[in-house]
């Protein structure tokens, strides 16, 4: 080693040799050629002076970013000095040896320092202190504590600096006994009142959490040093005894008057670690000229406590004050800018990093990549990444995270492959980013391969990786694998539970999600914002108000009901359950809104009141929120009637103006649906025609459904044939819509053809299509085929399927079978709705089951809490009236708050059937009062008069019809012929 050092002294224009009065020739001569003792003494003095100068340069307070270069230069100079000192025989000299040792120690060169230390003839306290200081800086504190005992065994007397280093080592190692023994030694040696020792002792006891001993030492000092005050106050703050810390701080300020920078920085650091930002800022504000460390601590404190905007503001103030930003400063402010997506601030900091020559620093580089990624500029992040020469795993992870956050899933996978090809080892953060990308694309090709790689590298037990695997499988629809992975996680946290619950909700397995949520409450951590939002979405999908209200209560319990995610989910749940006032109440109790929460309430208002939906849209614009395509879709869905079509046309113009119509297909489909809802079929057809071919399945389906809605079922069927010829594959919604057209047209021939195509395309087991097939066959009179298909269905959990079957059987005279299906539904605990009860009541009416009809109506209103609609009441009137219970039917009508025309029409038909002229006249008068130009009331009452032989009243009624201009419409019938229809 010594030979190697000597060979490095070939005088390569070293600045040391240029500045000395000794010439190069005297230094380059062999030691035996220099006989003059005075010359040797000059060389020794020069080398010692040069070594001490290098130590001072390192010890001088400079910004951290300049230290690496200074240390590197000092180390090279130290090697040169060391080599020369060995060459001239000064290597083991006390002062020279200590100086070289101290220089190596300050440079952190452990190997060289230990070599010099072992080569010293005499090791005094200074060389021991240098070694202890080095060990402390590099974290080898066990060497400090162990070395102290060795030092004592060599009879070297410690000084105050030795004890300070040993106390610090004992504190870090938590060795209480050793610390107390050293404290006794300090008292024995008489150093207990030394400022270095007293502050170190206080700090050690504070780290041991023995505050009584720390305070006893502090109180025994007559005039505590600034370091002692700082150590004691910081100890109270760290432990959390803030009142005592504040009392001591006031006492210190009274006795010492002004805190020095070291004390201020220490107290600011302690406050920020505890999250006491206000107290930290008070100390910071009182500092006359805060140094860069104080600024860094405050910026980092604001960032750590979620006050990113204030961290950015403080950085701007720091820059105005002329304090030079350091590497930690830039990294902290870049993280703050990333959190608040302050792109302009981030770019400004990037420019400052380039100006200070820090753009290639790994720490700053990773912060820049993270900032650009979170500010949705992955391209800039990649430019920074590519410009860095030394790309370690941290930088690769930052770049992978940037792509993942911006949904660039395939770029993540490609970058990960590049990383593996370069031989870099992935860590848990690498795998979580790549698994997140696989979850985004639902990739079950690359995901399982990555899972194998994770197992091979021993990361399968890592919590972060386990959560990411569960999430990847769940979002890819592989719920079995997701559940298996979830169960393998030893200590599931909120992220684990949220991943599996969210997966079940996404795959519309809401009851499984609810069971997992209940299990989470029983065995797992308390629900957080994500889990409550997911389970609220499950309740919304089920339209289950009771469970939704339970979730709302839980949200209130945990104080999350007004948070953005939970609040938005609860609004959506109440809207889908039809409870708009509750949704509105939650919305207006939220401290701030986002586009999602506003969109949910706009959808709710749109169901009942377009004006309120439009007002909320205007509030969104006033709040400075950018409407999304969902906003416009919800507004268009709310447009009905003359007012709706006018507003819909305005949105249409706005979409045209902003060039959004043909870029986003969803908006085009919503416009088609809006015009169809407003009975503007021609406008809808024009928009449909404007779309370029090939048109998507959803667009074709929207048109077919709209034509059905506009009583143009024959056109809907023709459009379906055109779609089929265009080689566009239908989906389940298309089949449901076109089968409805067949039902309206009672075109069994077309229905059978479509059924065959349904079978070949694999939609035969779909519940929506199955329900449409049942309804189509039933309306075409093919009850046997309808019942056959119903029995063959594997899954019948959708209430629409049961409703189709019950209504179909009842409509075709199979009332008993319809009621059997209804009771089977109740046995299977499938929740009936209002349409279910309407079908059952109709069946009772057609089969004369009066008592059973009464029981079913009571079951609907009292047990299931379903409010009767007009058609339910009309059906009950028909049931009672059809079988002669006109008195009970009339009493039923009298109990109704509002009696519409359908009720009186049903009652009038019953009166005509049983020839009750008095009640018939009352029903007809009410009906004519409601609809003066409806001929059915006149016709039915005329038939009653004719049946009873009351020709006078019959003729009077006919005369009244002529006077009022009421004409009886002629009946007509039609038959299907190939692909056309004929009527007569």
Tab-separated table of N, CA and C in Angstrom, residues 250-369:
chain	number	residue	atom	x	y	z
A	250	UNK	N	-39.191	29.077	26.586
A	250	UNK	CA	-39.390	30.436	27.095
A	250	UNK	C	-38.306	30.817	28.102
A	251	UNK	N	-37.960	29.843	28.967
A	251	UNK	CA	-36.908	30.090	29.961
A	251	UNK	C	-35.575	30.331	29.279
A	252	UNK	N	-35.310	29.556	28.240
A	252	UNK	CA	-34.054	29.703	27.498
A	252	UNK	C	-33.970	31.079	26.841
A	253	UNK	N	-35.077	31.490	26.209
A	253	UNK	CA	-35.082	32.787	25.531
A	253	UNK	C	-34.932	33.935	26.535
A	254	UNK	N	-35.450	33.705	27.747
A	254	UNK	CA	-35.318	34.729	28.792
A	254	UNK	C	-33.880	34.821	29.287
A	255	UNK	N	-33.213	33.671	29.409
A	255	UNK	CA	-31.861	33.652	29.963
A	255	UNK	C	-30.794	33.877	28.887
A	256	UNK	N	-31.030	33.292	27.702
A	256	UNK	CA	-30.019	33.365	26.652
A	256	UNK	C	-30.320	34.501	25.683
A	257	UNK	N	-31.551	34.963	25.697
A	257	UNK	CA	-32.048	36.049	24.841
A	257	UNK	C	-32.297	35.585	23.409
A	258	UNK	N	-31.289	35.186	22.685
A	258	UNK	CA	-31.456	34.851	21.276
A	258	UNK	C	-30.924	33.451	21.015
A	259	UNK	N	-31.706	32.654	20.302
A	259	UNK	CA	-31.251	31.322	19.889
A	259	UNK	C	-30.216	31.467	18.787
A	260	UNK	N	-29.175	30.659	18.852
A	260	UNK	CA	-28.251	30.664	17.727
A	260	UNK	C	-28.807	29.783	16.616
A	261	UNK	N	-28.125	29.762	15.481
A	261	UNK	CA	-28.645	29.031	14.327
A	261	UNK	C	-28.702	27.533	14.578
A	262	UNK	N	-27.701	26.995	15.279
A	262	UNK	CA	-27.674	25.548	15.547
A	262	UNK	C	-28.875	25.152	16.394
A	263	UNK	N	-29.135	25.936	17.456
A	263	UNK	CA	-30.278	25.629	18.321
A	263	UNK	C	-31.589	25.768	17.565
A	264	UNK	N	-31.702	26.844	16.802
A	264	UNK	CA	-32.938	27.072	16.042
A	264	UNK	C	-33.199	25.928	15.069
A	265	UNK	N	-32.164	25.528	14.358
A	265	UNK	CA	-32.317	24.443	13.380
A	265	UNK	C	-32.705	23.138	14.070
A	266	UNK	N	-32.080	22.856	15.226
A	266	UNK	CA	-32.395	21.618	15.953
A	266	UNK	C	-33.852	21.604	16.403
A	267	UNK	N	-34.327	22.737	16.925
A	267	UNK	CA	-35.712	22.802	17.415
A	267	UNK	C	-36.696	22.757	16.243
A	268	UNK	N	-36.367	23.431	15.154
A	268	UNK	CA	-37.222	23.361	13.956
A	268	UNK	C	-37.329	21.911	13.464
A	269	UNK	N	-36.197	21.219	13.435
A	269	UNK	CA	-36.202	19.815	13.006
A	269	UNK	C	-37.071	18.942	13.889
A	270	UNK	N	-36.986	19.163	15.218
A	270	UNK	CA	-37.799	18.368	16.150
A	270	UNK	C	-39.282	18.653	15.961
A	271	UNK	N	-39.630	19.926	15.792
A	271	UNK	CA	-41.039	20.288	15.589
A	271	UNK	C	-41.588	19.696	14.284
A	272	UNK	N	-40.823	19.788	13.207
A	272	UNK	CA	-41.325	19.285	11.914
A	272	UNK	C	-41.494	17.777	11.929
A	273	UNK	N	-40.625	17.072	12.668
A	273	UNK	CA	-40.780	15.612	12.756
A	273	UNK	C	-42.073	15.232	13.453
A	274	UNK	N	-42.518	16.087	14.384
A	274	UNK	CA	-43.764	15.826	15.105
A	274	UNK	C	-44.987	16.400	14.394
A	275	UNK	N	-44.751	17.083	13.267
A	275	UNK	CA	-45.874	17.674	12.543
A	275	UNK	C	-46.351	18.988	13.124
A	276	UNK	N	-45.567	19.587	14.018
A	276	UNK	CA	-45.938	20.869	14.641
A	276	UNK	C	-45.380	22.000	13.779
A	277	UNK	N	-45.972	22.173	12.602
A	277	UNK	CA	-45.436	23.100	11.616
A	277	UNK	C	-45.566	24.552	12.079
A	278	UNK	N	-46.649	24.880	12.741
A	278	UNK	CA	-46.846	26.264	13.191
A	278	UNK	C	-45.761	26.673	14.168
A	279	UNK	N	-45.443	25.786	15.158
A	279	UNK	CA	-44.400	26.093	16.128
A	279	UNK	C	-43.038	26.184	15.447
A	280	UNK	N	-42.813	25.269	14.470
A	280	UNK	CA	-41.548	25.308	13.731
A	280	UNK	C	-41.405	26.626	12.977
A	281	UNK	N	-42.511	27.078	12.374
A	281	UNK	CA	-42.448	28.317	11.604
A	281	UNK	C	-42.195	29.518	12.510
A	282	UNK	N	-42.732	29.481	13.743
A	282	UNK	CA	-42.490	30.572	14.684
A	282	UNK	C	-40.992	30.723	14.969
A	283	UNK	N	-40.319	29.580	15.204
A	283	UNK	CA	-38.866	29.614	15.443
A	283	UNK	C	-38.146	30.100	14.185
A	284	UNK	N	-38.568	29.565	13.033
A	284	UNK	CA	-37.939	29.922	11.761
A	284	UNK	C	-38.096	31.418	11.475
A	285	UNK	N	-39.273	31.934	11.750
A	285	UNK	CA	-39.567	33.346	11.470
A	285	UNK	C	-38.702	34.285	12.319
A	286	UNK	N	-38.361	33.811	13.533
A	286	UNK	CA	-37.575	34.650	14.442
A	286	UNK	C	-36.083	34.612	14.134
A	287	UNK	N	-35.660	33.685	13.273
A	287	UNK	CA	-34.237	33.630	12.907
A	287	UNK	C	-33.899	34.842	12.046
A	288	UNK	N	-32.835	35.599	12.389
A	288	UNK	CA	-32.517	36.800	11.603
A	288	UNK	C	-32.134	36.484	10.161
A	289	UNK	N	-31.304	35.469	9.975
A	289	UNK	CA	-30.874	35.065	8.622
A	289	UNK	C	-30.873	33.548	8.554
A	290	UNK	N	-32.003	32.931	8.286
A	290	UNK	CA	-32.051	31.464	8.248
A	290	UNK	C	-31.071	30.912	7.208
A	291	UNK	N	-30.357	29.867	7.597
A	291	UNK	CA	-29.447	29.244	6.637
A	291	UNK	C	-30.198	28.230	5.781
A	292	UNK	N	-29.482	27.616	4.839
A	292	UNK	CA	-30.136	26.692	3.904
A	292	UNK	C	-30.711	25.480	4.614
A	293	UNK	N	-30.078	25.076	5.732
A	293	UNK	CA	-30.594	23.909	6.471
A	293	UNK	C	-31.965	24.223	7.053
A	294	UNK	N	-32.126	25.416	7.625
A	294	UNK	CA	-33.425	25.816	8.189
A	294	UNK	C	-34.490	25.872	7.101
A	295	UNK	N	-34.146	26.478	5.958
A	295	UNK	CA	-35.104	26.514	4.839
A	295	UNK	C	-35.485	25.098	4.413
A	296	UNK	N	-34.495	24.221	4.304
A	296	UNK	CA	-34.757	22.841	3.878
A	296	UNK	C	-35.687	22.118	4.842
A	297	UNK	N	-35.426	22.308	6.135
A	297	UNK	CA	-36.264	21.649	7.137
A	297	UNK	C	-37.710	22.127	7.052
A	298	UNK	N	-37.900	23.418	6.879
A	298	UNK	CA	-39.261	23.956	6.788
A	298	UNK	C	-39.966	23.472	5.527
A	299	UNK	N	-39.276	23.504	4.392
A	299	UNK	CA	-39.893	23.036	3.130
A	299	UNK	C	-40.244	21.566	3.234
A	300	UNK	N	-39.291	20.757	3.760
A	300	UNK	CA	-39.547	19.323	3.921
A	300	UNK	C	-40.668	19.070	4.926
A	301	UNK	N	-40.754	19.901	5.983
A	301	UNK	CA	-41.820	19.752	6.979
A	301	UNK	C	-43.189	20.012	6.391
A	302	UNK	N	-43.302	21.091	5.597
A	302	UNK	CA	-44.578	21.356	4.928
A	302	UNK	C	-44.954	20.205	4.002
A	303	UNK	N	-43.973	19.693	3.278
A	303	UNK	CA	-44.225	18.593	2.342
A	303	UNK	C	-44.672	17.341	3.071
A	304	UNK	N	-43.991	17.009	4.158
A	304	UNK	CA	-44.302	15.800	4.919
A	304	UNK	C	-45.709	15.851	5.505
A	305	UNK	N	-46.182	17.041	5.852
A	305	UNK	CA	-47.490	17.191	6.490
A	305	UNK	C	-48.604	17.533	5.499
A	306	UNK	N	-48.343	17.283	4.214
A	306	UNK	CA	-49.387	17.437	3.211
A	306	UNK	C	-49.728	18.867	2.849
A	307	UNK	N	-48.815	19.793	3.116
A	307	UNK	CA	-49.067	21.205	2.794
A	307	UNK	C	-48.127	21.616	1.658
A	308	UNK	N	-48.341	20.953	0.511
A	308	UNK	CA	-47.415	21.087	-0.609
A	308	UNK	C	-47.395	22.503	-1.179
A	309	UNK	N	-48.558	23.141	-1.265
A	309	UNK	CA	-48.621	24.491	-1.829
A	309	UNK	C	-47.799	25.467	-0.993
A	310	UNK	N	-47.849	25.319	0.343
A	310	UNK	CA	-47.069	26.197	1.218
A	310	UNK	C	-45.575	25.907	1.080
A	311	UNK	N	-45.237	24.628	0.834
A	311	UNK	CA	-43.828	24.283	0.605
A	311	UNK	C	-43.301	24.985	-0.637
A	312	UNK	N	-44.122	25.023	-1.693
A	312	UNK	CA	-43.718	25.713	-2.927
A	312	UNK	C	-43.573	27.209	-2.677
A	313	UNK	N	-44.522	27.800	-1.950
A	313	UNK	CA	-44.445	29.241	-1.645
A	313	UNK	C	-43.188	29.570	-0.846
A	314	UNK	N	-42.858	28.698	0.123
A	314	UNK	CA	-41.672	28.928	0.941
A	314	UNK	C	-40.399	28.840	0.094
A	315	UNK	N	-40.387	27.923	-0.856
A	315	UNK	CA	-39.225	27.818	-1.757
A	315	UNK	C	-39.061	29.101	-2.572
A	316	UNK	N	-40.165	29.652	-3.050
A	316	UNK	CA	-40.094	30.906	-3.814
A	316	UNK	C	-39.562	32.042	-2.938
A	317	UNK	N	-39.973	32.050	-1.662
A	317	UNK	CA	-39.463	33.059	-0.727
A	317	UNK	C	-37.965	32.860	-0.491
A	318	UNK	N	-37.558	31.595	-0.402
A	318	UNK	CA	-36.140	31.277	-0.215
A	318	UNK	C	-35.319	31.793	-1.393
A	319	UNK	N	-35.849	31.613	-2.589
A	319	UNK	CA	-35.135	32.053	-3.780
A	319	UNK	C	-35.038	33.589	-3.813
A	320	UNK	N	-36.117	34.268	-3.387
A	320	UNK	CA	-36.098	35.736	-3.355
A	320	UNK	C	-35.096	36.261	-2.336
A	321	UNK	N	-34.910	35.501	-1.240
A	321	UNK	CA	-33.995	35.951	-0.190
A	321	UNK	C	-32.533	35.742	-0.551
A	322	UNK	N	-32.273	35.089	-1.689
A	322	UNK	CA	-30.899	34.922	-2.158
A	322	UNK	C	-30.187	33.718	-1.606
A	323	UNK	N	-30.893	32.842	-0.866
A	323	UNK	CA	-30.270	31.624	-0.335
A	323	UNK	C	-30.155	30.594	-1.457
A	324	UNK	N	-28.979	30.057	-1.634
A	324	UNK	CA	-28.756	29.095	-2.709
A	324	UNK	C	-29.403	27.763	-2.361
A	325	UNK	N	-30.224	27.248	-3.268
A	325	UNK	CA	-30.899	25.965	-3.050
A	325	UNK	C	-29.889	24.823	-3.125
A	326	UNK	N	-30.046	23.846	-2.276
A	326	UNK	CA	-29.183	22.661	-2.281
A	326	UNK	C	-29.931	21.496	-2.914
A	327	UNK	N	-29.234	20.389	-3.025
A	327	UNK	CA	-29.864	19.213	-3.611
A	327	UNK	C	-31.123	18.782	-2.861
A	328	UNK	N	-31.086	18.691	-1.495
A	328	UNK	CA	-32.325	18.343	-0.782
A	328	UNK	C	-33.451	19.349	-1.004
A	329	UNK	N	-33.095	20.648	-1.133
A	329	UNK	CA	-34.118	21.670	-1.372
A	329	UNK	C	-34.842	21.402	-2.681
A	330	UNK	N	-34.053	21.200	-3.738
A	330	UNK	CA	-34.643	20.986	-5.058
A	330	UNK	C	-35.492	19.720	-5.078
A	331	UNK	N	-34.995	18.665	-4.435
A	331	UNK	CA	-35.760	17.411	-4.409
A	331	UNK	C	-37.086	17.593	-3.684
A	332	UNK	N	-37.068	18.315	-2.550
A	332	UNK	CA	-38.302	18.529	-1.775
A	332	UNK	C	-39.307	19.357	-2.553
A	333	UNK	N	-38.829	20.454	-3.168
A	333	UNK	CA	-39.767	21.330	-3.866
A	333	UNK	C	-40.290	20.664	-5.136
A	334	UNK	N	-39.499	19.801	-5.754
A	334	UNK	CA	-39.992	19.055	-6.913
A	334	UNK	C	-41.087	18.071	-6.492
A	335	UNK	N	-40.917	17.452	-5.326
A	335	UNK	CA	-41.969	16.557	-4.813
A	335	UNK	C	-43.245	17.332	-4.512
A	336	UNK	N	-43.096	18.541	-3.947
A	336	UNK	CA	-44.263	19.383	-3.661
A	336	UNK	C	-44.954	19.801	-4.951
A	337	UNK	N	-44.153	20.214	-5.950
A	337	UNK	CA	-44.728	20.610	-7.245
A	337	UNK	C	-45.448	19.445	-7.902
A	338	UNK	N	-44.906	18.241	-7.737
A	338	UNK	CA	-45.551	17.042	-8.299
A	338	UNK	C	-46.898	16.793	-7.632
A	339	UNK	N	-46.951	16.980	-6.319
A	339	UNK	CA	-48.192	16.703	-5.582
A	339	UNK	C	-49.321	17.642	-5.982
A	340	UNK	N	-48.990	18.916	-6.227
A	340	UNK	CA	-50.030	19.884	-6.604
A	340	UNK	C	-50.078	20.098	-8.117
A	341	UNK	N	-49.295	19.287	-8.853
A	341	UNK	CA	-49.231	19.351	-10.318
A	341	UNK	C	-48.912	20.768	-10.801
A	342	UNK	N	-47.946	21.400	-10.098
A	342	UNK	CA	-47.510	22.746	-10.479
A	342	UNK	C	-46.408	22.617	-11.525
A	343	UNK	N	-46.821	22.416	-12.775
A	343	UNK	CA	-45.872	22.134	-13.852
A	343	UNK	C	-44.899	23.293	-14.057
A	344	UNK	N	-45.387	24.526	-14.050
A	344	UNK	CA	-44.520	25.688	-14.300
A	344	UNK	C	-43.445	25.809	-13.225
A	345	UNK	N	-43.830	25.593	-11.962
A	345	UNK	CA	-42.846	25.632	-10.871
A	345	UNK	C	-41.809	24.534	-11.085
A	346	UNK	N	-42.271	23.344	-11.459
A	346	UNK	CA	-41.359	22.226	-11.693
A	346	UNK	C	-40.348	22.526	-12.770
A	347	UNK	N	-40.804	23.138	-13.868
A	347	UNK	CA	-39.899	23.496	-14.972
A	347	UNK	C	-38.885	24.535	-14.501
A	348	UNK	N	-39.336	25.488	-13.680
A	348	UNK	CA	-38.449	26.513	-13.139
A	348	UNK	C	-37.358	25.892	-12.267
A	349	UNK	N	-37.753	24.942	-11.436
A	349	UNK	CA	-36.777	24.255	-10.575
A	349	UNK	C	-35.807	23.440	-11.424
A	350	UNK	N	-36.320	22.830	-12.482
A	350	UNK	CA	-35.461	22.076	-13.405
A	350	UNK	C	-34.387	23.003	-13.990
A	351	UNK	N	-34.805	24.197	-14.395
A	351	UNK	CA	-33.851	25.170	-14.945
A	351	UNK	C	-32.795	25.542	-13.904
A	352	UNK	N	-33.234	25.705	-12.644
A	352	UNK	CA	-32.290	26.039	-11.584
A	352	UNK	C	-31.309	24.893	-11.341
A	353	UNK	N	-31.799	23.659	-11.420
A	353	UNK	CA	-30.927	22.493	-11.247
A	353	UNK	C	-29.849	22.454	-12.327
A	354	UNK	N	-30.250	22.786	-13.577
A	354	UNK	CA	-29.280	22.825	-14.680
A	354	UNK	C	-28.256	23.928	-14.431
A	355	UNK	N	-28.729	25.086	-13.965
A	355	UNK	CA	-27.843	26.219	-13.699
A	355	UNK	C	-26.811	25.873	-12.629
A	356	UNK	N	-27.209	25.090	-11.625
A	356	UNK	CA	-26.308	24.728	-10.540
A	356	UNK	C	-25.525	23.448	-10.836
A	357	UNK	N	-25.727	22.886	-12.038
A	357	UNK	CA	-24.984	21.690	-12.410
A	357	UNK	C	-25.450	20.428	-11.714
A	358	UNK	N	-26.740	20.395	-11.312
A	358	UNK	CA	-27.277	19.254	-10.568
A	358	UNK	C	-28.204	18.368	-11.395
A	359	UNK	N	-28.308	18.669	-12.702
A	359	UNK	CA	-29.279	17.913	-13.499
A	359	UNK	C	-28.899	16.447	-13.641
A	360	UNK	N	-27.594	16.130	-13.466
A	360	UNK	CA	-27.152	14.735	-13.571
A	360	UNK	C	-27.090	14.040	-12.224
A	361	UNK	N	-27.462	14.763	-11.165
A	361	UNK	CA	-27.492	14.159	-9.839
A	361	UNK	C	-28.640	13.152	-9.767
A	362	UNK	N	-28.359	11.969	-9.276
A	362	UNK	CA	-29.362	10.893	-9.251
A	362	UNK	C	-30.567	11.288	-8.417
A	363	UNK	N	-30.305	11.926	-7.263
A	363	UNK	CA	-31.382	12.307	-6.357
A	363	UNK	C	-32.309	13.329	-7.000
A	364	UNK	N	-31.708	14.381	-7.582
A	364	UNK	CA	-32.495	15.417	-8.253
A	364	UNK	C	-33.154	14.849	-9.509
A	365	UNK	N	-32.433	13.993	-10.236
A	365	UNK	CA	-32.986	13.392	-11.452
A	365	UNK	C	-34.233	12.580	-11.188
A	366	UNK	N	-34.207	11.776	-10.127
A	366	UNK	CA	-35.396	10.966	-9.797
A	366	UNK	C	-36.568	11.862	-9.408
A	367	UNK	N	-36.278	12.982	-8.714
A	367	UNK	CA	-37.346	13.920	-8.346
A	367	UNK	C	-37.932	14.604	-9.575
A	368	UNK	N	-37.074	14.929	-10.554
A	368	UNK	CA	-37.557	15.535	-11.801
A	368	UNK	C	-38.446	14.564	-12.567
A	369	UNK	N	-38.031	13.312	-12.662
A	369	UNK	CA	-38.832	12.302	-13.368
A	369	UNK	C	-40.187	12.146	-12.691
